[in-house]
mmCIF file of N, CA, C and O in Angstrom:
data_model
loop_
_atom_site.group_PDB
_atom_site.id
_atom_site.type_symbol
_atom_site.label_atom_id
_atom_site.label_comp_id
_atom_site.label_asym_id
_atom_site.label_seq_id
_atom_site.Cartn_x
_atom_site.Cartn_y
_atom_site.Cartn_z
ATOM 1 N N UNK E 1 1.145 -0.862 0.169
ATOM 2 C CA UNK E 1 0.028 0.085 0.012
ATOM 3 C C UNK E 1 0.806 0.830 -0.284
ATOM 4 O O UNK E 1 1.811 1.302 0.863
ATOM 5 N N UNK E 2 0.201 2.404 -0.883
ATOM 6 C CA UNK E 2 1.481 3.413 -0.810
ATOM 7 C C UNK E 2 1.474 4.607 -0.018
ATOM 8 O O UNK E 2 0.230 4.424 0.559
ATOM 9 N N UNK E 3 2.551 4.963 -0.084
ATOM 10 C CA UNK E 3 2.028 5.813 1.225
ATOM 11 C C UNK E 3 1.342 7.499 1.056
ATOM 12 O O UNK E 3 1.807 7.831 -0.550
ATOM 13 N N UNK E 4 0.389 7.766 1.633
ATOM 14 C CA UNK E 4 0.210 9.067 1.278
ATOM 15 C C UNK E 4 0.859 10.259 2.112
ATOM 16 O O UNK E 4 0.770 10.512 3.203
ATOM 17 N N UNK E 5 1.347 10.713 0.898
ATOM 18 C CA UNK E 5 2.566 11.928 1.235
ATOM 19 C C UNK E 5 1.582 12.980 2.381
ATOM 20 O O UNK E 5 2.179 13.676 3.143
ATOM 21 N N UNK E 6 0.570 13.298 1.634
ATOM 22 C CA UNK E 6 -0.275 14.497 2.536
ATOM 23 C C UNK E 6 -0.621 14.076 4.075
ATOM 24 O O UNK E 6 -0.328 14.863 4.479
ATOM 25 N N UNK E 7 -0.677 12.827 3.859
ATOM 26 C CA UNK E 7 -1.590 12.215 5.697
ATOM 27 C C UNK E 7 -0.056 12.354 6.317
ATOM 28 O O UNK E 7 0.203 12.737 7.461
ATOM 29 N N UNK E 8 1.152 11.654 5.641
ATOM 30 C CA UNK E 8 2.090 11.532 6.559
ATOM 31 C C UNK E 8 2.692 13.233 6.438
ATOM 32 O O UNK E 8 3.400 13.751 8.147
ATOM 33 N N UNK E 9 2.391 14.302 5.809
ATOM 34 C CA UNK E 9 2.937 15.100 5.508
ATOM 35 C C UNK E 9 2.712 16.169 7.333
ATOM 36 O O UNK E 9 3.010 16.662 7.807
ATOM 37 N N UNK E 10 1.154 15.714 7.591
ATOM 38 C CA UNK E 10 0.717 16.493 8.546
ATOM 39 C C UNK E 10 1.067 15.897 9.669
ATOM 40 O O UNK E 10 1.443 16.048 10.790
ATOM 41 N N UNK E 11 1.117 14.780 9.317
ATOM 42 C CA UNK E 11 1.551 13.721 11.023
ATOM 43 C C UNK E 11 2.927 14.691 11.028
ATOM 44 O O UNK E 11 3.510 14.965 12.438
ATOM 45 N N UNK E 12 3.650 14.207 10.101
ATOM 46 C CA UNK E 12 5.384 15.166 10.184
ATOM 47 C C UNK E 12 5.049 16.248 11.012
ATOM 48 O O UNK E 12 6.008 16.509 12.737
ATOM 49 N N UNK E 13 4.737 17.072 10.344
ATOM 50 C CA UNK E 13 4.596 18.357 10.815
ATOM 51 C C UNK E 13 3.662 18.908 12.712
ATOM 52 O O UNK E 13 4.298 19.050 13.351
ATOM 53 N N UNK E 14 3.235 18.073 12.801
ATOM 54 C CA UNK E 14 2.236 17.644 14.169
ATOM 55 C C UNK E 14 3.093 17.212 15.613
ATOM 56 O O UNK E 14 2.858 17.527 16.285
ATOM 57 N N UNK E 15 3.795 16.410 14.507
ATOM 58 C CA UNK E 15 5.315 15.421 15.460
ATOM 59 C C UNK E 15 6.278 15.503 15.857
ATOM 60 O O UNK E 15 6.937 15.389 16.643
ATOM 61 N N UNK E 16 6.896 16.498 14.664
ATOM 62 C CA UNK E 16 8.742 16.567 14.755
ATOM 63 C C UNK E 16 8.624 17.423 15.920
ATOM 64 O O UNK E 16 9.577 16.943 16.719
ATOM 65 N N UNK E 17 8.457 18.526 16.707
ATOM 66 C CA UNK E 17 8.562 19.341 17.584
ATOM 67 C C UNK E 17 8.674 18.426 19.278
ATOM 68 O O UNK E 17 9.490 18.579 19.914
ATOM 69 N N UNK E 18 7.392 17.529 19.498
ATOM 70 C CA UNK E 18 7.484 16.757 20.209
ATOM 71 C C UNK E 18 7.995 15.430 20.106
ATOM 72 O O UNK E 18 9.136 15.393 21.409
ATOM 73 N N UNK E 19 8.647 14.799 19.135
ATOM 74 C CA UNK E 19 9.810 14.245 19.148
ATOM 75 C C UNK E 19 10.972 14.479 19.277
ATOM 76 O O UNK E 19 11.744 14.097 20.296
ATOM 77 N N UNK E 20 11.527 15.769 18.666
ATOM 78 C CA UNK E 20 12.579 16.730 19.867
ATOM 79 C C UNK E 20 12.774 16.918 20.893
ATOM 80 O O UNK E 20 13.616 16.802 21.158
ATOM 81 N N UNK E 21 11.581 17.062 21.355
ATOM 82 C CA UNK E 21 11.195 17.990 22.741
ATOM 83 C C UNK E 21 11.601 16.181 23.710
ATOM 84 O O UNK E 21 12.667 16.491 24.424
ATOM 85 N N UNK E 22 11.418 15.459 23.091
ATOM 86 C CA UNK E 22 11.629 14.364 23.988
ATOM 87 C C UNK E 22 13.600 13.709 23.845
ATOM 88 O O UNK E 22 13.903 13.257 24.245
ATOM 89 N N UNK E 23 13.723 13.802 22.418
ATOM 90 C CA UNK E 23 15.432 13.815 22.076
ATOM 91 C C UNK E 23 16.201 14.589 23.453
ATOM 92 O O UNK E 23 17.177 14.490 23.487
ATOM 93 N N UNK E 24 15.727 16.113 23.164
ATOM 94 C CA UNK E 24 16.835 16.769 23.795
ATOM 95 C C UNK E 24 16.702 16.427 25.907
ATOM 96 O O UNK E 24 17.368 16.528 26.388
ATOM 97 N N UNK E 25 15.304 16.136 26.066
ATOM 98 C CA UNK E 25 15.012 15.378 27.461
ATOM 99 C C UNK E 25 16.343 14.305 27.863
ATOM 100 O O UNK E 25 17.208 14.296 28.507
ATOM 101 N N UNK E 26 16.493 13.423 26.595
ATOM 102 C CA UNK E 26 17.237 12.624 26.731
ATOM 103 C C UNK E 26 18.463 11.953 26.327
ATOM 104 O O UNK E 26 19.334 11.528 27.293
ATOM 105 N N UNK E 27 19.061 13.070 25.588
ATOM 106 C CA UNK E 27 20.254 13.403 25.647
ATOM 107 C C UNK E 27 21.151 14.444 25.790
ATOM 108 O O UNK E 27 22.053 15.007 26.131
ATOM 109 N N UNK E 28 19.832 15.480 25.743
ATOM 110 C CA UNK E 28 20.970 17.165 26.520
ATOM 111 C C UNK E 28 21.258 17.692 25.122
ATOM 112 O O UNK E 28 21.851 18.804 25.443
ATOM 113 N N UNK E 29 21.402 17.410 24.222
ATOM 114 C CA UNK E 29 22.022 17.975 23.066
ATOM 115 C C UNK E 29 20.795 18.003 21.940
ATOM 116 O O UNK E 29 20.300 16.596 21.441
ATOM 117 N N UNK E 30 21.127 19.110 21.553
ATOM 118 C CA UNK E 30 20.154 19.854 20.383
ATOM 119 C C UNK E 30 20.529 18.853 19.430
ATOM 120 O O UNK E 30 19.720 18.586 18.051
ATOM 121 N N UNK E 31 21.474 18.531 18.941
ATOM 122 C CA UNK E 31 21.852 18.421 17.413
ATOM 123 C C UNK E 31 21.384 16.830 17.529
ATOM 124 O O UNK E 31 20.931 15.992 16.379
ATOM 125 N N UNK E 32 21.737 15.982 18.329
ATOM 126 C CA UNK E 32 21.256 14.817 18.950
ATOM 127 C C UNK E 32 20.319 14.757 18.549
ATOM 128 O O UNK E 32 19.818 13.392 18.190
ATOM 129 N N UNK E 33 19.566 15.288 19.521
ATOM 130 C CA UNK E 33 18.154 15.498 19.404
ATOM 131 C C UNK E 33 17.433 15.670 18.109
ATOM 132 O O UNK E 33 16.161 14.935 17.591
ATOM 133 N N UNK E 34 18.098 16.666 17.530
ATOM 134 C CA UNK E 34 17.408 16.369 15.828
ATOM 135 C C UNK E 34 17.425 15.526 14.950
ATOM 136 O O UNK E 34 16.971 14.979 14.014
ATOM 137 N N UNK E 35 18.532 14.727 15.132
ATOM 138 C CA UNK E 35 19.023 13.320 14.023
ATOM 139 C C UNK E 35 18.462 12.279 15.155
ATOM 140 O O UNK E 35 17.971 11.132 13.856
ATOM 141 N N UNK E 36 17.691 12.034 16.363
ATOM 142 C CA UNK E 36 16.777 11.102 16.801
ATOM 143 C C UNK E 36 15.579 11.457 15.961
ATOM 144 O O UNK E 36 15.024 10.516 15.533
ATOM 145 N N UNK E 37 14.870 12.373 16.342
ATOM 146 C CA UNK E 37 13.640 12.873 15.801
ATOM 147 C C UNK E 37 13.627 12.728 14.026
ATOM 148 O O UNK E 37 12.813 11.838 13.734
ATOM 149 N N UNK E 38 14.482 12.832 13.037
ATOM 150 C CA UNK E 38 14.822 12.782 11.925
ATOM 151 C C UNK E 38 14.436 10.974 11.775
ATOM 152 O O UNK E 38 14.172 10.679 10.878
ATOM 153 N N UNK E 39 15.492 10.831 12.510
ATOM 154 C CA UNK E 39 15.434 9.257 12.228
ATOM 155 C C UNK E 39 14.136 8.731 12.529
ATOM 156 O O UNK E 39 14.202 7.313 11.910
ATOM 157 N N UNK E 40 13.410 8.648 13.234
ATOM 158 C CA UNK E 40 12.485 8.187 13.892
ATOM 159 C C UNK E 40 11.225 8.309 13.093
ATOM 160 O O UNK E 40 10.419 7.606 12.548
ATOM 161 N N UNK E 41 11.197 9.839 12.448
ATOM 162 C CA UNK E 41 10.142 9.892 11.461
ATOM 163 C C UNK E 41 10.370 9.549 9.618
ATOM 164 O O UNK E 41 9.731 8.710 9.617
ATOM 165 N N UNK E 42 11.951 9.280 9.536
ATOM 166 C CA UNK E 42 12.203 8.169 8.466
ATOM 167 C C UNK E 42 12.062 6.883 8.425
ATOM 168 O O UNK E 42 11.136 6.401 8.039
ATOM 169 N N UNK E 43 11.780 6.259 9.786
ATOM 170 C CA UNK E 43 11.547 5.006 10.076
ATOM 171 C C UNK E 43 10.214 4.906 9.674
ATOM 172 O O UNK E 43 9.666 3.610 9.816
ATOM 173 N N UNK E 44 9.621 6.017 10.271
ATOM 174 C CA UNK E 44 7.802 6.135 10.457
ATOM 175 C C UNK E 44 7.130 5.865 9.645
ATOM 176 O O UNK E 44 6.298 5.170 8.561
ATOM 177 N N UNK E 45 8.306 6.562 8.513
ATOM 178 C CA UNK E 45 7.174 6.826 7.125
ATOM 179 C C UNK E 45 7.484 5.507 6.135
ATOM 180 O O UNK E 45 6.629 4.584 5.930
ATOM 181 N N UNK E 46 8.718 4.651 6.360
ATOM 182 C CA UNK E 46 9.241 3.614 5.567
ATOM 183 C C UNK E 46 8.409 2.525 6.076
ATOM 184 O O UNK E 46 7.800 1.500 5.030
ATOM 185 N N UNK E 47 7.476 2.932 7.316
ATOM 186 C CA UNK E 47 6.261 1.879 7.734
ATOM 187 C C UNK E 47 5.495 2.129 8.075
ATOM 188 O O UNK E 47 4.355 1.597 8.860
ATOM 189 N N UNK E 48 4.851 2.825 7.621
ATOM 190 C CA UNK E 48 3.864 4.085 7.221
ATOM 191 C C UNK E 48 2.549 2.943 6.979
ATOM 192 O O UNK E 48 1.494 3.486 7.400
ATOM 193 N N UNK E 49 2.272 2.607 6.141
ATOM 194 C CA UNK E 49 1.068 1.417 5.583
ATOM 195 C C UNK E 49 0.983 0.093 7.025
ATOM 196 O O UNK E 49 -0.222 0.179 6.912
ATOM 197 N N UNK E 50 1.831 0.295 7.449
ATOM 198 C CA UNK E 50 1.715 -0.534 8.754
ATOM 199 C C UNK E 50 1.444 0.258 10.029
ATOM 200 O O UNK E 50 0.435 -0.351 11.037
ATOM 201 N N UNK E 51 1.536 1.277 10.361
ATOM 202 C CA UNK E 51 1.229 2.128 11.525
ATOM 203 C C UNK E 51 0.506 3.327 11.243
ATOM 204 O O UNK E 51 0.219 3.796 12.220
ATOM 205 N N UNK E 52 0.251 3.528 10.276
ATOM 206 C CA UNK E 52 -0.614 4.878 10.054
ATOM 207 C C UNK E 52 -2.151 4.812 10.581
ATOM 208 O O UNK E 52 -1.721 3.666 11.074
ATOM 209 N N UNK E 53 -2.446 5.465 9.986
ATOM 210 C CA UNK E 53 -4.126 5.217 10.529
ATOM 211 C C UNK E 53 -4.876 4.146 10.477
ATOM 212 O O UNK E 53 -4.448 3.499 9.280
ATOM 213 N N UNK E 54 -5.663 3.324 10.859
ATOM 214 C CA UNK E 54 -6.301 4.140 12.692
ATOM 215 C C UNK E 54 -4.827 3.367 13.560
ATOM 216 O O UNK E 54 -5.388 3.878 14.886
ATOM 217 N N UNK E 55 -4.177 2.661 13.398
ATOM 218 C CA UNK E 55 -3.067 2.451 14.132
ATOM 219 C C UNK E 55 -2.613 4.075 15.173
ATOM 220 O O UNK E 55 -2.929 5.499 14.948
ATOM 221 N N UNK E 56 -1.267 3.748 15.527
ATOM 222 C CA UNK E 56 -1.010 5.100 16.498
ATOM 223 C C UNK E 56 0.097 5.115 16.140
ATOM 224 O O UNK E 56 1.122 4.941 16.600
ATOM 225 N N UNK E 57 0.231 6.143 14.820
ATOM 226 C CA UNK E 57 2.018 6.195 14.652
ATOM 227 C C UNK E 57 2.717 7.003 15.490
ATOM 228 O O UNK E 57 4.179 7.013 15.601
ATOM 229 N N UNK E 58 2.217 7.488 16.052
ATOM 230 C CA UNK E 58 2.979 8.726 17.162
ATOM 231 C C UNK E 58 3.813 7.719 18.299
ATOM 232 O O UNK E 58 4.891 7.658 18.184
ATOM 233 N N UNK E 59 2.957 6.672 18.774
ATOM 234 C CA UNK E 59 3.265 5.878 19.627
ATOM 235 C C UNK E 59 4.973 4.922 18.999
ATOM 236 O O UNK E 59 6.103 4.864 19.561
ATOM 237 N N UNK E 60 4.982 4.605 17.971
ATOM 238 C CA UNK E 60 5.004 4.162 16.898
ATOM 239 C C UNK E 60 6.975 5.124 16.958
ATOM 240 O O UNK E 60 7.782 4.444 17.269
ATOM 241 N N UNK E 61 6.257 6.307 16.830
ATOM 242 C CA UNK E 61 7.507 7.153 16.505
ATOM 243 C C UNK E 61 8.421 7.142 17.289
ATOM 244 O O UNK E 61 9.699 7.314 17.651
ATOM 245 N N UNK E 62 7.845 7.312 18.670
ATOM 246 C CA UNK E 62 8.543 7.712 19.687
ATOM 247 C C UNK E 62 9.521 6.539 20.344
ATOM 248 O O UNK E 62 10.467 6.463 20.631
ATOM 249 N N UNK E 63 8.644 5.513 20.279
ATOM 250 C CA UNK E 63 9.119 4.383 20.607
ATOM 251 C C UNK E 63 10.618 4.518 19.775
ATOM 252 O O UNK E 63 11.713 3.553 20.207
ATOM 253 N N UNK E 64 10.274 4.087 18.189
ATOM 254 C CA UNK E 64 11.523 4.070 17.547
ATOM 255 C C UNK E 64 12.903 5.212 17.788
ATOM 256 O O UNK E 64 14.267 4.376 18.334
ATOM 257 N N UNK E 65 12.580 6.596 18.396
ATOM 258 C CA UNK E 65 13.224 6.972 19.180
ATOM 259 C C UNK E 65 13.778 6.864 19.811
ATOM 260 O O UNK E 65 15.302 6.759 20.176
ATOM 261 N N UNK E 66 13.012 6.296 20.995
ATOM 262 C CA UNK E 66 13.557 5.986 22.290
ATOM 263 C C UNK E 66 15.075 4.562 22.147
ATOM 264 O O UNK E 66 15.938 4.758 23.030
ATOM 265 N N UNK E 67 14.220 3.195 21.548
ATOM 266 C CA UNK E 67 15.270 2.274 21.083
ATOM 267 C C UNK E 67 16.636 2.954 20.106
ATOM 268 O O UNK E 67 17.558 2.523 20.645
ATOM 269 N N UNK E 68 16.295 3.822 19.105
ATOM 270 C CA UNK E 68 17.530 4.316 18.763
ATOM 271 C C UNK E 68 18.447 5.067 19.778
ATOM 272 O O UNK E 68 19.588 4.799 19.432
ATOM 273 N N UNK E 69 18.163 5.746 20.426
ATOM 274 C CA UNK E 69 18.928 6.309 21.904
ATOM 275 C C UNK E 69 19.641 5.380 22.529
ATOM 276 O O UNK E 69 20.604 5.079 22.583
ATOM 277 N N UNK E 70 18.583 4.353 22.736
ATOM 278 C CA UNK E 70 19.232 3.355 23.621
ATOM 279 C C UNK E 70 20.357 2.644 23.025
ATOM 280 O O UNK E 70 21.732 1.819 23.282
ATOM 281 N N UNK E 71 19.956 2.087 21.296
ATOM 282 C CA UNK E 71 20.937 2.071 20.732
ATOM 283 C C UNK E 71 22.116 2.626 20.683
ATOM 284 O O UNK E 71 23.510 1.712 20.442
ATOM 285 N N UNK E 72 21.919 3.904 20.808
ATOM 286 C CA UNK E 72 23.164 4.664 20.551
ATOM 287 C C UNK E 72 24.052 4.548 21.931
ATOM 288 O O UNK E 72 25.744 4.752 22.396
ATOM 289 N N UNK E 73 23.480 5.001 23.016
ATOM 290 C CA UNK E 73 24.092 3.849 24.212
ATOM 291 C C UNK E 73 24.754 3.153 24.380
ATOM 292 O O UNK E 73 25.982 3.069 24.910
ATOM 293 N N UNK E 74 24.349 1.981 23.862
ATOM 294 C CA UNK E 74 25.079 0.491 24.459
ATOM 295 C C UNK E 74 26.256 1.410 23.491
ATOM 296 O O UNK E 74 27.347 0.398 23.913
ATOM 297 N N UNK E 75 26.107 2.092 22.176
ATOM 298 C CA UNK E 75 27.262 1.498 21.274
ATOM 299 C C UNK E 75 28.289 2.314 22.001
ATOM 300 O O UNK E 75 29.460 1.910 22.204
ATOM 301 N N UNK E 76 28.167 3.132 22.481
ATOM 302 C CA UNK E 76 28.870 4.042 23.405
ATOM 303 C C UNK E 76 29.838 3.522 24.963
ATOM 304 O O UNK E 76 31.113 3.702 24.871
ATOM 305 N N UNK E 77 29.072 2.516 24.548
ATOM 306 C CA UNK E 77 29.693 1.523 26.154
ATOM 307 C C UNK E 77 30.911 0.831 25.852
ATOM 308 O O UNK E 77 31.669 0.421 26.420
ATOM 309 N N UNK E 78 30.065 0.454 24.650
ATOM 310 C CA UNK E 78 31.034 -1.054 23.842
ATOM 311 C C UNK E 78 32.131 -0.512 23.372
ATOM 312 O O UNK E 78 33.643 -0.793 23.652
ATOM 313 N N UNK E 79 32.524 0.752 23.065
ATOM 314 C CA UNK E 79 33.483 1.633 22.409
ATOM 315 C C UNK E 79 34.603 1.939 23.723
ATOM 316 O O UNK E 79 35.452 2.063 23.184
ATOM 317 N N UNK E 80 33.805 2.315 24.997
ATOM 318 C CA UNK E 80 34.475 2.790 25.995
ATOM 319 C C UNK E 80 35.095 1.226 26.118
ATOM 320 O O UNK E 80 35.924 1.698 26.914
#
């Protein structure tokens, strides 16, 4: 099923700020928070047919952001 770009665009506009704020809370770094938010939205876009309406794409995007942050923390621990 193809992605409805208008529907996803509306989702992006309404949720990017929240995802970015969550990233700032988790990392304390605005640049890293922006990367996490963008990555979460890219991954959500790729899975939009599965997570789009009537499901809860906002929860999916938050979960992606949090899991990506955990992954980066683990990578940092392994490298240390």
